[in-house]
mmCIF file with all atom_site columns, C-alpha atoms in Angstrom:
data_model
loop_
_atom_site.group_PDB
_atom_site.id
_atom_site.type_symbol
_atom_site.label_atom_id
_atom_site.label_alt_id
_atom_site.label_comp_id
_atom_site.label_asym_id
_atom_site.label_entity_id
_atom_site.label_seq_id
_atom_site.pdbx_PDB_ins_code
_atom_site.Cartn_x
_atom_site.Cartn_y
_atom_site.Cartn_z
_atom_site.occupancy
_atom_site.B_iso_or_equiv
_atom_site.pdbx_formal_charge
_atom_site.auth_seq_id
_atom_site.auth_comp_id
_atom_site.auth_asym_id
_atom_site.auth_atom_id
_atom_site.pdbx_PDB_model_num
ATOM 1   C CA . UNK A 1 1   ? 123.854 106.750 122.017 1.00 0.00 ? 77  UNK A CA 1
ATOM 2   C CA . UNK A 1 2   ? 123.727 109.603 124.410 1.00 0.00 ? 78  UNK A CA 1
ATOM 3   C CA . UNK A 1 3   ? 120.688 109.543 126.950 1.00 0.00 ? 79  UNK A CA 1
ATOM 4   C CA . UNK A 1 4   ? 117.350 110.805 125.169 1.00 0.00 ? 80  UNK A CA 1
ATOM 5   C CA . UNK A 1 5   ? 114.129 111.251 126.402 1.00 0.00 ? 81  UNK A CA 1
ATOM 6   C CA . UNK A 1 6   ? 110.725 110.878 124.784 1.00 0.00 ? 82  UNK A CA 1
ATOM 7   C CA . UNK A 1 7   ? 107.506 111.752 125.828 1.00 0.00 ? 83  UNK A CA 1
ATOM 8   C CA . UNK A 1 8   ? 104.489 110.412 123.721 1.00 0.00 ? 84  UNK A CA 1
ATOM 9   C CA . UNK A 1 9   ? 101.293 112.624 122.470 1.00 0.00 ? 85  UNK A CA 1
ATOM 10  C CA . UNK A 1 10  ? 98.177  111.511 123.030 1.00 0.00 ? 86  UNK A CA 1
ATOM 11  C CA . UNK A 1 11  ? 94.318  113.449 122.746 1.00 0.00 ? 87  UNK A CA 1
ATOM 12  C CA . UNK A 1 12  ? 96.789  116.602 123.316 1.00 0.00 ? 88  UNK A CA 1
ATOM 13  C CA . UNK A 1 13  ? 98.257  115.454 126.044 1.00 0.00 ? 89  UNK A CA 1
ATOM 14  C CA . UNK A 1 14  ? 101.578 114.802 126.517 1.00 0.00 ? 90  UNK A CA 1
ATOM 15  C CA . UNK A 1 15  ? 102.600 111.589 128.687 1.00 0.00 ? 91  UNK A CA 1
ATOM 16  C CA . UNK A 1 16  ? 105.581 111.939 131.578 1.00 0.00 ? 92  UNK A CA 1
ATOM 17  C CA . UNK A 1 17  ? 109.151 112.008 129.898 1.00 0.00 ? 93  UNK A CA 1
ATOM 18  C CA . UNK A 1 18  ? 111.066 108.620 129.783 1.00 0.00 ? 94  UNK A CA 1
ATOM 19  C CA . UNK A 1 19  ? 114.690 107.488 129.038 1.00 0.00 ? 95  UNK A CA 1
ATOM 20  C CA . UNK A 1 20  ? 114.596 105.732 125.354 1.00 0.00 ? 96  UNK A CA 1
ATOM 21  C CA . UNK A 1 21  ? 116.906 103.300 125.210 1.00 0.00 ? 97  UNK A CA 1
ATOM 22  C CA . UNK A 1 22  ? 117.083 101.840 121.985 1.00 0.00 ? 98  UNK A CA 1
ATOM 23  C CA . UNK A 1 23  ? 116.507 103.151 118.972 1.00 0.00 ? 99  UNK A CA 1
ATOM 24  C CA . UNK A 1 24  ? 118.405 105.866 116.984 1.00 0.00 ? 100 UNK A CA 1
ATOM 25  C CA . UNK A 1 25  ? 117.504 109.573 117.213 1.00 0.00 ? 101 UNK A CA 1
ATOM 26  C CA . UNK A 1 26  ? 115.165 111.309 114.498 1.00 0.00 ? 102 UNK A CA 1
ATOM 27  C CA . UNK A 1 27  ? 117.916 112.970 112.049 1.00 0.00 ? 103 UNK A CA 1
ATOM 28  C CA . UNK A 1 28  ? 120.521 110.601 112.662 1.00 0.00 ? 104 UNK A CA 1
ATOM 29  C CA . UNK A 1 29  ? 122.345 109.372 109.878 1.00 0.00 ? 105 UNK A CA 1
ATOM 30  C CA . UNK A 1 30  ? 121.419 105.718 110.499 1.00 0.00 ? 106 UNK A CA 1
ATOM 31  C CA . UNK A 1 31  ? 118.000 106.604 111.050 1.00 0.00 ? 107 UNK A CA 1
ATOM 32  C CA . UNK A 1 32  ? 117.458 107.171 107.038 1.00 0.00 ? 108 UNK A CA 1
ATOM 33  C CA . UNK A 1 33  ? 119.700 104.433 106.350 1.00 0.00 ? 109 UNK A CA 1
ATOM 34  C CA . UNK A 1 34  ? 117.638 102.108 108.815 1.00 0.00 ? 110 UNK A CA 1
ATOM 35  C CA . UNK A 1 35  ? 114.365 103.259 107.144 1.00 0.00 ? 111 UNK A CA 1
ATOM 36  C CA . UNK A 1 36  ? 115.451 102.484 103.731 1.00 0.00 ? 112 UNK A CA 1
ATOM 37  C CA . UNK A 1 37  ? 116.600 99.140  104.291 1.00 0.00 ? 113 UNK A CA 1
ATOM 38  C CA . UNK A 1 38  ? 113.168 98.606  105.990 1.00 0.00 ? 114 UNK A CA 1
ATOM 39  C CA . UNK A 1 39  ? 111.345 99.783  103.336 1.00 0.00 ? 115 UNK A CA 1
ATOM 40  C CA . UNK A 1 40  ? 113.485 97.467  100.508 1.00 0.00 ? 116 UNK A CA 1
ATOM 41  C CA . UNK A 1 41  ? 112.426 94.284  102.724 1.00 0.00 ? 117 UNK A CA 1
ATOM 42  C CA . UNK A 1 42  ? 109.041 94.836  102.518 1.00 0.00 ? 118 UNK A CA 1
ATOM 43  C CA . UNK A 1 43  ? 108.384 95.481  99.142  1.00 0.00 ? 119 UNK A CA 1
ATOM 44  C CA . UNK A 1 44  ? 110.952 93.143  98.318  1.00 0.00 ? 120 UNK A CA 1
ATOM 45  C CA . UNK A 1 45  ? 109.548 90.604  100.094 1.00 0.00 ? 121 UNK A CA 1
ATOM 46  C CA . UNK A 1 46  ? 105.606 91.866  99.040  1.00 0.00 ? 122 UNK A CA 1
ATOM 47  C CA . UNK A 1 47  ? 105.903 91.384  95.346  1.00 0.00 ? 123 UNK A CA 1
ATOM 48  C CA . UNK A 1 48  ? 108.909 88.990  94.820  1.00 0.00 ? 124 UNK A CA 1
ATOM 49  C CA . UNK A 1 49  ? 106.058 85.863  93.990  1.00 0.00 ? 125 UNK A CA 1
ATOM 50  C CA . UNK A 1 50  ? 103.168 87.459  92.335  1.00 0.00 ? 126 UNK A CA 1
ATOM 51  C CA . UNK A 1 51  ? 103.151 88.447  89.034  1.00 0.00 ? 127 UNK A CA 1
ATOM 52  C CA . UNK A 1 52  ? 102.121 91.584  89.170  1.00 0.00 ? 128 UNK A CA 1
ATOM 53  C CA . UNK A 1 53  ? 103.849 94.749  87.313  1.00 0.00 ? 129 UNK A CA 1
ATOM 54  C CA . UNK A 1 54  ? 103.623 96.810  83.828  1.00 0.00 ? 130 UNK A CA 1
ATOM 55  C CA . UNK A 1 55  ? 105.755 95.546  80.972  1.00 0.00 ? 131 UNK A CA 1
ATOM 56  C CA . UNK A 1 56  ? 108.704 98.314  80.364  1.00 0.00 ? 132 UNK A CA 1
ATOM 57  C CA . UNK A 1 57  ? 110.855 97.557  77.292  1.00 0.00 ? 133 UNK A CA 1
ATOM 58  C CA . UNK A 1 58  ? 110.681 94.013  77.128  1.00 0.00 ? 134 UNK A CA 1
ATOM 59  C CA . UNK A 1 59  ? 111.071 94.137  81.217  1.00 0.00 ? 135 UNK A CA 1
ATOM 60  C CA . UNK A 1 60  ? 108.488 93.574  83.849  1.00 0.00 ? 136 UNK A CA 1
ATOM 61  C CA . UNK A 1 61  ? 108.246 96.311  86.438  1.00 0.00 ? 137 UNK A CA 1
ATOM 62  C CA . UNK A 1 62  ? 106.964 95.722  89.548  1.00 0.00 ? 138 UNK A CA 1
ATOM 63  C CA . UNK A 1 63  ? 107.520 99.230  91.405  1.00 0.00 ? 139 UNK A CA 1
ATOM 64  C CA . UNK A 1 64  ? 109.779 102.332 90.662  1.00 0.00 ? 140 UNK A CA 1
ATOM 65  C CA . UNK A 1 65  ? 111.644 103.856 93.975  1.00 0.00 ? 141 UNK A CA 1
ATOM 66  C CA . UNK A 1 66  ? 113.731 106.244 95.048  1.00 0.00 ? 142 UNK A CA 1
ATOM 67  C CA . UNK A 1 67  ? 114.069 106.840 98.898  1.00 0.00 ? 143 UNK A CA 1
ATOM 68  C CA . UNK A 1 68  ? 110.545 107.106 100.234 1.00 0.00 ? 144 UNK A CA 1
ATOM 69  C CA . UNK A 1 69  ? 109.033 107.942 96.935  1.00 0.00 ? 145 UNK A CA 1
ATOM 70  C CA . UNK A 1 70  ? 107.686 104.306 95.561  1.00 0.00 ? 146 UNK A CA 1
ATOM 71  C CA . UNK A 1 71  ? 104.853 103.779 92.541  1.00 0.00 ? 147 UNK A CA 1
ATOM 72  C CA . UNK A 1 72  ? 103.784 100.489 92.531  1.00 0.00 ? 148 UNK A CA 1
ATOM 73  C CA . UNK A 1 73  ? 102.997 99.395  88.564  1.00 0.00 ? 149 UNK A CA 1
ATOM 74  C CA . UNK A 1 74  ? 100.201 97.407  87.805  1.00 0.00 ? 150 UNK A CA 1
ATOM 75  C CA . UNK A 1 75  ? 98.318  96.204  84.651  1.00 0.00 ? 151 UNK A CA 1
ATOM 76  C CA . UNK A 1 76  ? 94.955  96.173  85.962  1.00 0.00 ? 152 UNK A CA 1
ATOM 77  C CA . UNK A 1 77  ? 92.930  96.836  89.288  1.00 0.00 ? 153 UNK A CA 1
ATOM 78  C CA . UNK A 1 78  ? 92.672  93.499  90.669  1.00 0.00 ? 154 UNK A CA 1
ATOM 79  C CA . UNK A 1 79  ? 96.812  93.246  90.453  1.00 0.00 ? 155 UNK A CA 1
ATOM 80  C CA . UNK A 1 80  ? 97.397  96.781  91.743  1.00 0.00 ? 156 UNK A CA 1
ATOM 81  C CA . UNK A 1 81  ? 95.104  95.697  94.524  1.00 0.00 ? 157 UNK A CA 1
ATOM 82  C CA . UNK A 1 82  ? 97.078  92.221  95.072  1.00 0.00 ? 158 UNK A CA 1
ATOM 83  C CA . UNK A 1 83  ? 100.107 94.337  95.291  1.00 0.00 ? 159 UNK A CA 1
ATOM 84  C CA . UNK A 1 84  ? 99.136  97.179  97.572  1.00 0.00 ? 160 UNK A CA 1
ATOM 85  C CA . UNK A 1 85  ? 97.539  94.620  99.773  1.00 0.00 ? 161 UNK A CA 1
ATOM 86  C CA . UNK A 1 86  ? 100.693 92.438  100.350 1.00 0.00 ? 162 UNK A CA 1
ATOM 87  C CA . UNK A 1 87  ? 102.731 95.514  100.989 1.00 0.00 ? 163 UNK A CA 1
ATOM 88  C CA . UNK A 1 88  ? 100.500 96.540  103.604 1.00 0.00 ? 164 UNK A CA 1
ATOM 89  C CA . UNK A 1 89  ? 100.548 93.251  105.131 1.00 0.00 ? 165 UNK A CA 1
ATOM 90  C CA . UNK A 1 90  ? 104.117 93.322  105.018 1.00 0.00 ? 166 UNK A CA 1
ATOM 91  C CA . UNK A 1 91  ? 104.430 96.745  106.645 1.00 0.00 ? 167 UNK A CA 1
ATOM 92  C CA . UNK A 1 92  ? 101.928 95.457  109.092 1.00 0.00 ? 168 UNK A CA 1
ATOM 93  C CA . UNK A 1 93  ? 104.253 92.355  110.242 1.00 0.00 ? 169 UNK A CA 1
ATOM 94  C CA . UNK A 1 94  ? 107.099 94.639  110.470 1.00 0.00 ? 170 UNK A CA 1
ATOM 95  C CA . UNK A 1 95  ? 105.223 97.432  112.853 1.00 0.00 ? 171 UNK A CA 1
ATOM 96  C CA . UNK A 1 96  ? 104.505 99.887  110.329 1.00 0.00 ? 172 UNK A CA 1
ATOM 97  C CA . UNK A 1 97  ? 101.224 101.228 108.418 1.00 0.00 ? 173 UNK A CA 1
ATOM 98  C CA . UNK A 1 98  ? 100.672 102.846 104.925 1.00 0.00 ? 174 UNK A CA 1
ATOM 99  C CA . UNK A 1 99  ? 99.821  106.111 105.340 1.00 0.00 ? 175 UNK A CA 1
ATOM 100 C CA . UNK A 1 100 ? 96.394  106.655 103.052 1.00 0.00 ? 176 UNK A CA 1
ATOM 101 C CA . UNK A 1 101 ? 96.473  110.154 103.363 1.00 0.00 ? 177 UNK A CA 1
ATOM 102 C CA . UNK A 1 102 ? 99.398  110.348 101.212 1.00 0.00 ? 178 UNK A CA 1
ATOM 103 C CA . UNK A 1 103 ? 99.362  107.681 98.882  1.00 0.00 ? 179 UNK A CA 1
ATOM 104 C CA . UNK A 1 104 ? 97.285  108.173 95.816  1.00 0.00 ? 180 UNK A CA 1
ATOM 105 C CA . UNK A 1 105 ? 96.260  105.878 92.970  1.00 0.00 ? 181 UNK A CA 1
ATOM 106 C CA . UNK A 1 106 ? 96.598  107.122 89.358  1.00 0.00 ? 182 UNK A CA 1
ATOM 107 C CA . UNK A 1 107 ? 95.565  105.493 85.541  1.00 0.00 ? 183 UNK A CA 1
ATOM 108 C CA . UNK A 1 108 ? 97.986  105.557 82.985  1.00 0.00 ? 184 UNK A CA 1
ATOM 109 C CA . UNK A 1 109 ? 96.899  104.808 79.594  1.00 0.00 ? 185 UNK A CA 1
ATOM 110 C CA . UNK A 1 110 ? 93.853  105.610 76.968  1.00 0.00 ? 186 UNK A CA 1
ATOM 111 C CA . UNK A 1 111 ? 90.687  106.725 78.087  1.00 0.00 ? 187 UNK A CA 1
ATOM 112 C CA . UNK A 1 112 ? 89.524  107.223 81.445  1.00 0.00 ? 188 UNK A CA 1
ATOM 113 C CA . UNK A 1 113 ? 89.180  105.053 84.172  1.00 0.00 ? 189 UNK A CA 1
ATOM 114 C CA . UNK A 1 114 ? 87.988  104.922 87.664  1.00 0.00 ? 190 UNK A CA 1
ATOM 115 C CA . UNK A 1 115 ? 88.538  102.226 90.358  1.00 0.00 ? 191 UNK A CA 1
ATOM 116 C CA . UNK A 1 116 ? 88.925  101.898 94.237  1.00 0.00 ? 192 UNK A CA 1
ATOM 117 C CA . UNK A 1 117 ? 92.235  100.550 95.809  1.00 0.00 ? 193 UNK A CA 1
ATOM 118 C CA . UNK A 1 118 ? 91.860  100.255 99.231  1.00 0.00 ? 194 UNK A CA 1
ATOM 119 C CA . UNK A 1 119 ? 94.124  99.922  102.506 1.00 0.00 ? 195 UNK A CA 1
ATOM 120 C CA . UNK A 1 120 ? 92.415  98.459  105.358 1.00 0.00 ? 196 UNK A CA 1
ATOM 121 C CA . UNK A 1 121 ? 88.949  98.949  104.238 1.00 0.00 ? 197 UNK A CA 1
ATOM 122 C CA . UNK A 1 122 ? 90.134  102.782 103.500 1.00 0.00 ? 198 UNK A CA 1
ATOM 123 C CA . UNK A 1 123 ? 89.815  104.045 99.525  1.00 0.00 ? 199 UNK A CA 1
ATOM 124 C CA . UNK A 1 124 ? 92.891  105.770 98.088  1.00 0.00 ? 200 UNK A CA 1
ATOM 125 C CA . UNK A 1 125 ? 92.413  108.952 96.482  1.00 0.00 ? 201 UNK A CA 1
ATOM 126 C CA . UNK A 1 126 ? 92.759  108.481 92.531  1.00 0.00 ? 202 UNK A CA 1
ATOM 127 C CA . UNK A 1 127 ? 94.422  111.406 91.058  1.00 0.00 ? 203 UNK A CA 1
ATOM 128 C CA . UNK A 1 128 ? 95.223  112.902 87.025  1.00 0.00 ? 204 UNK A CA 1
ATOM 129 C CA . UNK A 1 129 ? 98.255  114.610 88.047  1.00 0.00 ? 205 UNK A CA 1
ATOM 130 C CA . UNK A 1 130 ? 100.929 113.026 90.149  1.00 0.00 ? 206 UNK A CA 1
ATOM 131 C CA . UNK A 1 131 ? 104.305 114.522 91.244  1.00 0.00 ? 207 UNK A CA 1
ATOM 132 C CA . UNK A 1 132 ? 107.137 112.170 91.340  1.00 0.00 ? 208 UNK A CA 1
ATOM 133 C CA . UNK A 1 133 ? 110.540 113.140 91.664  1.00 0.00 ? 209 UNK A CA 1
ATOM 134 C CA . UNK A 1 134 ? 109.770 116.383 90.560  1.00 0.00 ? 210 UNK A CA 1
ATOM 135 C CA . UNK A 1 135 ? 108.165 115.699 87.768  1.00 0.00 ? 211 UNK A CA 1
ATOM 136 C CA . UNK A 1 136 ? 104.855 115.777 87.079  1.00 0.00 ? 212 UNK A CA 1
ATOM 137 C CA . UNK A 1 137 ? 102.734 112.678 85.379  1.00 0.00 ? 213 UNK A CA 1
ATOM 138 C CA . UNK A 1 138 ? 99.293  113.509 84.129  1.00 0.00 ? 214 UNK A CA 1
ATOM 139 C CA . UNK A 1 139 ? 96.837  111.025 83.351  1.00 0.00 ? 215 UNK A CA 1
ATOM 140 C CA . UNK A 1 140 ? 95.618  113.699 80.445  1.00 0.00 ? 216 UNK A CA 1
ATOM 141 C CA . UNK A 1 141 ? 99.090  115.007 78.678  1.00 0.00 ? 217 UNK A CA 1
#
């Protein structure tokens, strides 16, 4: 790695540059790849012993992903909770947070429902109209 600095922001204020050592720089190829395998651990490791998920065609599924994109699948609040709580717990132990600003919570199915999910005492924004991949999902269509 060539040398890189860093400086850290703080209340506006920016800290005196320092050498970073270790690490990989932000756009680096291995930085994505690094990330990914990160994020595969832990929610790997979050849901592989709870039996949590929404049946698919005969299949359980515990969580659809695609890079960064990930829906966690649940058949009712108190195992969407289980789930979101282990992953954060996870991410926690590994030096990383969910970001509630943008993760959302959504109700697929008949009727209309409202519940709370939370992450670290925080409620998640429940949405009708989700973008994933692209596409959008709509708790109404």
């Amino acid at each position: 790695m060539k040398q890189a600095f860093s400086a850290v922001r703080a209340g506006g204020d920016l800290t005196e540059w320092f050498q970073t050592v270790v690490g990989v720089l932000q756009g680096d190829v291995l930085s994505s790849l690094l990330f990914l395998i990160f994020l595969e651990i832990t929610i790997t490791v979050s849901v592989e012993d709870i039996d949590v998920g929404a049946w698919i065609n005969g299949k359980r599924m515990t969580d659809l992903r695609f890079a960064d994109d990930i829906a966690v699948l649940a058949e009712n609040v108190t195992d969407l909770q289980e789930a979101v709580d282990r992953i954060s717990i996870a991410s926690t132990r590994m030096g990383m947070q969910i970001n509630t600003s943008k993760t959302e919570t959504q109700f697929l199915g008949k009727g209309d429902k409202c519940f709370d999910i939370q992450v670290n005492g925080q409620c998640l924004h429940q949405t009708e109209r989700f973008m994933y991949l692209g596409g959008t999902i709509s708790s109404k269509d």
